[in-house]
Amino acid sequence: MARIKSILTEAKQIERAVTLIRLGARLQVLESETDLSYERLLRLYKEVAGKSPSKGQLPFSTDWFMTWQPNIHASLFLNIHEYLNKAAALDEIDVVIKAYQLYLEQTQAQGLEPLLSITRAWRLVKFVDNGMLTMTKCRKCGGHYVTHPHEIAKHYVCGLCNPPARAGKGRASGALHLGGVRALEGADVH
């Protein structure tokens, strides 16, 4: 019986790894979220992606999530993640995968280029879990946005309600504003 269970467990881990590879996850994410050996993951990555995995370190800075457009995308993803985390009985990595797939659906529905990679989304969840980032409610629109934990919540205004001076110069900025507000208002889970 134990042999059957281990085969089923391994099959689930391989399926999870394949899904992450197809979403563009870096090898370090696969190593962290599965019990498969490095050699096995490397072979699987090459088979699924048709190329060797990217080399180099994973992004570590929280600063990327604080810039205007990445913050809106990260906030959309994290609101979806928080909702799924409360509403569905899934393993943490499966919540990240499903939230990321829903984030991609939302950006595609708005005709936007997704700014958040699965690796950054995974790292964002790790930052929140470790208290390095949090969600803060905007006092104007009521949406919840990714912020540093020491942000003064009482006076926080999001980047959609108070865009930076250079915002709106891109071709898709109007769609980002309208799509972002609707998506973030609908995903309020706090």
Short mmCIF file of C-alpha atoms in Angstrom, two decimals:
data_model
loop_
_atom_site.label_atom_id
_atom_site.label_comp_id
_atom_site.label_asym_id
_atom_site.label_seq_id
_atom_site.Cartn_x
_atom_site.Cartn_y
_atom_site.Cartn_z
CA MET A 1 0.00 0.00 0.00
CA ALA A 2 2.85 2.41 0.80
CA ARG A 3 4.31 1.84 -2.68
CA ILE A 4 1.02 2.86 -4.33
CA LYS A 5 0.82 5.96 -2.19
CA SER A 6 4.37 7.00 -3.07
CA ILE A 7 3.69 6.53 -6.79
CA LEU A 8 0.53 8.63 -6.52
CA THR A 9 2.38 11.28 -4.54
CA GLU A 10 5.17 11.35 -7.09
CA ALA A 11 2.66 11.59 -9.95
CA LYS A 12 0.99 14.58 -8.26
CA GLN A 13 4.39 16.24 -7.78
CA ILE A 14 5.28 15.70 -11.44
CA GLU A 15 1.92 17.11 -12.53
CA ARG A 16 2.46 20.16 -10.29
CA ALA A 17 5.99 20.64 -11.68
CA VAL A 18 4.73 20.40 -15.29
CA THR A 19 2.06 23.02 -14.58
CA LEU A 20 4.63 25.35 -13.04
CA ILE A 21 7.02 24.85 -15.97
CA ARG A 22 4.25 25.62 -18.48
CA LEU A 23 3.49 28.81 -16.55
CA GLY A 24 7.17 29.78 -16.82
CA ALA A 25 8.38 29.05 -13.28
CA ARG A 26 12.10 29.06 -12.61
CA LEU A 27 13.81 25.84 -11.55
CA GLN A 28 14.34 27.17 -8.01
CA VAL A 29 10.55 27.38 -7.55
CA LEU A 30 10.18 23.75 -8.64
CA GLU A 31 12.92 22.66 -6.25
CA SER A 32 11.24 24.49 -3.40
CA GLU A 33 7.72 23.25 -4.08
CA THR A 34 8.31 19.59 -4.96
CA ASP A 35 10.25 16.68 -3.49
CA LEU A 36 11.61 15.69 -6.91
CA SER A 37 15.38 15.56 -7.31
CA TYR A 38 17.25 18.34 -9.09
CA GLU A 39 18.26 15.95 -11.89
CA ARG A 40 14.68 14.80 -12.39
CA LEU A 41 13.40 18.38 -12.42
CA LEU A 42 16.06 19.37 -14.92
CA ARG A 43 15.09 16.52 -17.27
CA LEU A 44 11.40 17.33 -16.82
CA TYR A 45 12.03 21.03 -17.48
CA LYS A 46 13.90 20.28 -20.72
CA GLU A 47 11.19 17.87 -21.85
CA VAL A 48 8.27 20.21 -21.12
CA ALA A 49 9.83 23.57 -22.05
CA GLY A 50 12.04 22.25 -24.83
CA LYS A 51 15.02 24.17 -23.46
CA SER A 52 17.27 24.41 -20.45
CA PRO A 53 15.98 26.46 -17.51
CA SER A 54 17.12 30.06 -17.00
CA LYS A 55 20.13 30.50 -14.79
CA GLY A 56 20.72 33.08 -12.10
CA GLN A 57 19.20 34.08 -8.83
CA LEU A 58 15.53 34.70 -8.22
CA PRO A 59 14.34 38.29 -7.75
CA PHE A 60 14.60 39.12 -4.06
CA SER A 61 13.81 42.83 -3.65
CA THR A 62 10.38 43.96 -2.49
CA ASP A 63 10.96 47.27 -4.32
CA TRP A 64 9.74 45.93 -7.69
CA PHE A 65 6.27 45.41 -6.19
CA MET A 66 6.09 49.04 -5.05
CA THR A 67 6.44 50.68 -8.47
CA TRP A 68 3.20 51.86 -10.06
CA GLN A 69 2.09 49.27 -12.65
CA PRO A 70 3.78 46.25 -11.01
CA ASN A 71 2.00 47.22 -7.77
CA ILE A 72 -1.39 47.14 -9.47
CA HIS A 73 -0.68 43.76 -11.05
CA ALA A 74 0.76 42.35 -7.82
CA SER A 75 -2.26 43.63 -5.90
CA LEU A 76 -4.67 42.03 -8.35
CA PHE A 77 -2.85 38.70 -8.03
CA LEU A 78 -2.62 38.89 -4.24
CA ASN A 79 -6.33 39.73 -3.86
CA ILE A 80 -7.17 36.67 -5.96
CA HIS A 81 -4.70 34.59 -3.94
CA GLU A 82 -6.12 35.74 -0.61
CA TYR A 83 -9.66 34.93 -1.74
CA LEU A 84 -8.72 31.44 -2.93
CA ASN A 85 -6.70 30.83 0.22
CA LYS A 86 -9.81 31.47 2.31
CA ALA A 87 -12.38 29.85 0.00
CA ALA A 88 -10.64 26.70 -1.27
CA ALA A 89 -8.98 23.79 0.51
CA LEU A 90 -5.81 23.62 -1.59
CA ASP A 91 -2.11 23.22 -0.87
CA GLU A 92 -0.32 26.58 -0.80
CA ILE A 93 1.47 26.08 -4.12
CA ASP A 94 -1.80 25.04 -5.76
CA VAL A 95 -3.37 28.29 -4.50
CA VAL A 96 -0.49 30.21 -6.10
CA ILE A 97 -0.93 28.32 -9.38
CA LYS A 98 -4.71 28.84 -9.53
CA ALA A 99 -4.45 32.51 -8.51
CA TYR A 100 -1.80 33.07 -11.17
CA GLN A 101 -3.97 31.40 -13.82
CA LEU A 102 -6.89 33.64 -12.82
CA TYR A 103 -4.58 36.69 -12.87
CA LEU A 104 -3.58 35.77 -16.45
CA GLU A 105 -7.27 35.45 -17.41
CA GLN A 106 -7.99 38.91 -15.98
CA THR A 107 -5.10 40.60 -17.79
CA GLN A 108 -5.98 38.86 -21.07
CA ALA A 109 -9.64 39.86 -20.71
CA GLN A 110 -8.50 43.49 -20.37
CA GLY A 111 -6.11 43.17 -23.33
CA LEU A 112 -3.10 43.82 -21.10
CA GLU A 113 0.36 42.33 -20.99
CA PRO A 114 0.78 40.50 -17.66
CA LEU A 115 3.64 42.13 -15.73
CA LEU A 116 3.80 39.48 -13.03
CA SER A 117 5.58 36.20 -13.76
CA ILE A 118 4.69 33.03 -11.85
CA THR A 119 8.10 33.24 -10.16
CA ARG A 120 7.45 36.82 -9.00
CA ALA A 121 3.94 35.85 -7.87
CA TRP A 122 5.39 32.96 -5.85
CA ARG A 123 8.01 35.28 -4.37
CA LEU A 124 5.31 37.86 -3.54
CA VAL A 125 3.41 35.26 -1.50
CA LYS A 126 6.67 34.38 0.30
CA PHE A 127 7.27 38.08 1.07
CA VAL A 128 3.76 38.42 2.53
CA ASP A 129 4.12 35.19 4.53
CA ASN A 130 7.39 36.51 6.00
CA GLY A 131 5.92 39.92 6.89
CA MET A 132 8.06 41.80 4.35
CA LEU A 133 4.97 42.99 2.42
CA THR A 134 1.31 43.30 3.33
CA MET A 135 -2.02 44.52 1.94
CA THR A 136 -3.33 47.98 2.80
CA LYS A 137 -6.80 49.35 2.08
CA CYS A 138 -6.98 52.51 -0.06
CA ARG A 139 -8.93 55.20 1.76
CA LYS A 140 -10.44 56.45 -1.53
CA CYS A 141 -11.51 53.34 -3.51
CA GLY A 142 -11.48 50.71 -0.74
CA GLY A 143 -9.34 48.26 -2.74
CA HIS A 144 -6.48 46.39 -1.07
CA TYR A 145 -2.97 46.96 -2.42
CA VAL A 146 0.49 45.55 -1.82
CA THR A 147 2.45 47.82 0.53
CA HIS A 148 5.32 47.72 2.97
CA PRO A 149 4.15 46.65 6.45
CA HIS A 150 5.00 50.04 7.98
CA GLU A 151 2.70 51.95 5.57
CA ILE A 152 0.34 54.26 7.46
CA ALA A 153 -2.97 52.62 6.56
CA LYS A 154 -5.15 55.54 7.65
CA HIS A 155 -3.77 57.81 4.92
CA TYR A 156 -2.92 55.28 2.20
CA VAL A 157 -4.05 56.15 -1.34
CA CYS A 158 -3.40 53.60 -4.11
CA GLY A 159 -1.69 54.19 -7.44
CA LEU A 160 -5.01 53.99 -9.29
CA CYS A 161 -6.60 56.80 -7.26
CA ASN A 162 -3.40 58.86 -7.25
CA PRO A 163 -1.34 57.85 -10.30
CA PRO A 164 2.18 59.22 -10.68
CA ALA A 165 2.69 62.23 -12.97
CA ARG A 166 4.10 60.10 -15.80
CA ALA A 167 1.28 57.56 -15.66
CA GLY A 168 -1.00 57.38 -18.67
CA LYS A 169 1.78 57.87 -21.20
CA GLY A 170 1.56 54.24 -22.37
CA ARG A 171 -0.96 52.99 -24.91
CA ALA A 172 -2.78 50.64 -22.52
CA SER A 173 -2.92 52.89 -19.47
CA GLY A 174 -6.67 53.62 -19.73
CA ALA A 175 -7.53 49.92 -19.85
CA LEU A 176 -5.22 49.28 -16.92
CA HIS A 177 -6.99 51.87 -14.81
CA LEU A 178 -10.53 50.72 -15.58
CA GLY A 179 -9.73 47.00 -15.50
CA GLY A 180 -7.65 47.28 -12.35
CA VAL A 181 -10.32 49.09 -10.35
CA ARG A 182 -13.05 46.62 -11.28
CA ALA A 183 -10.88 43.61 -10.58
CA LEU A 184 -9.59 44.89 -7.25
CA GLU A 185 -12.99 46.04 -6.01
CA GLY A 186 -14.49 42.66 -6.85
CA ALA A 187 -11.75 40.76 -5.02
CA ASP A 188 -12.03 42.49 -1.64
CA VAL A 189 -11.53 39.78 0.97
CA HIS A 190 -10.42 41.70 4.04
#
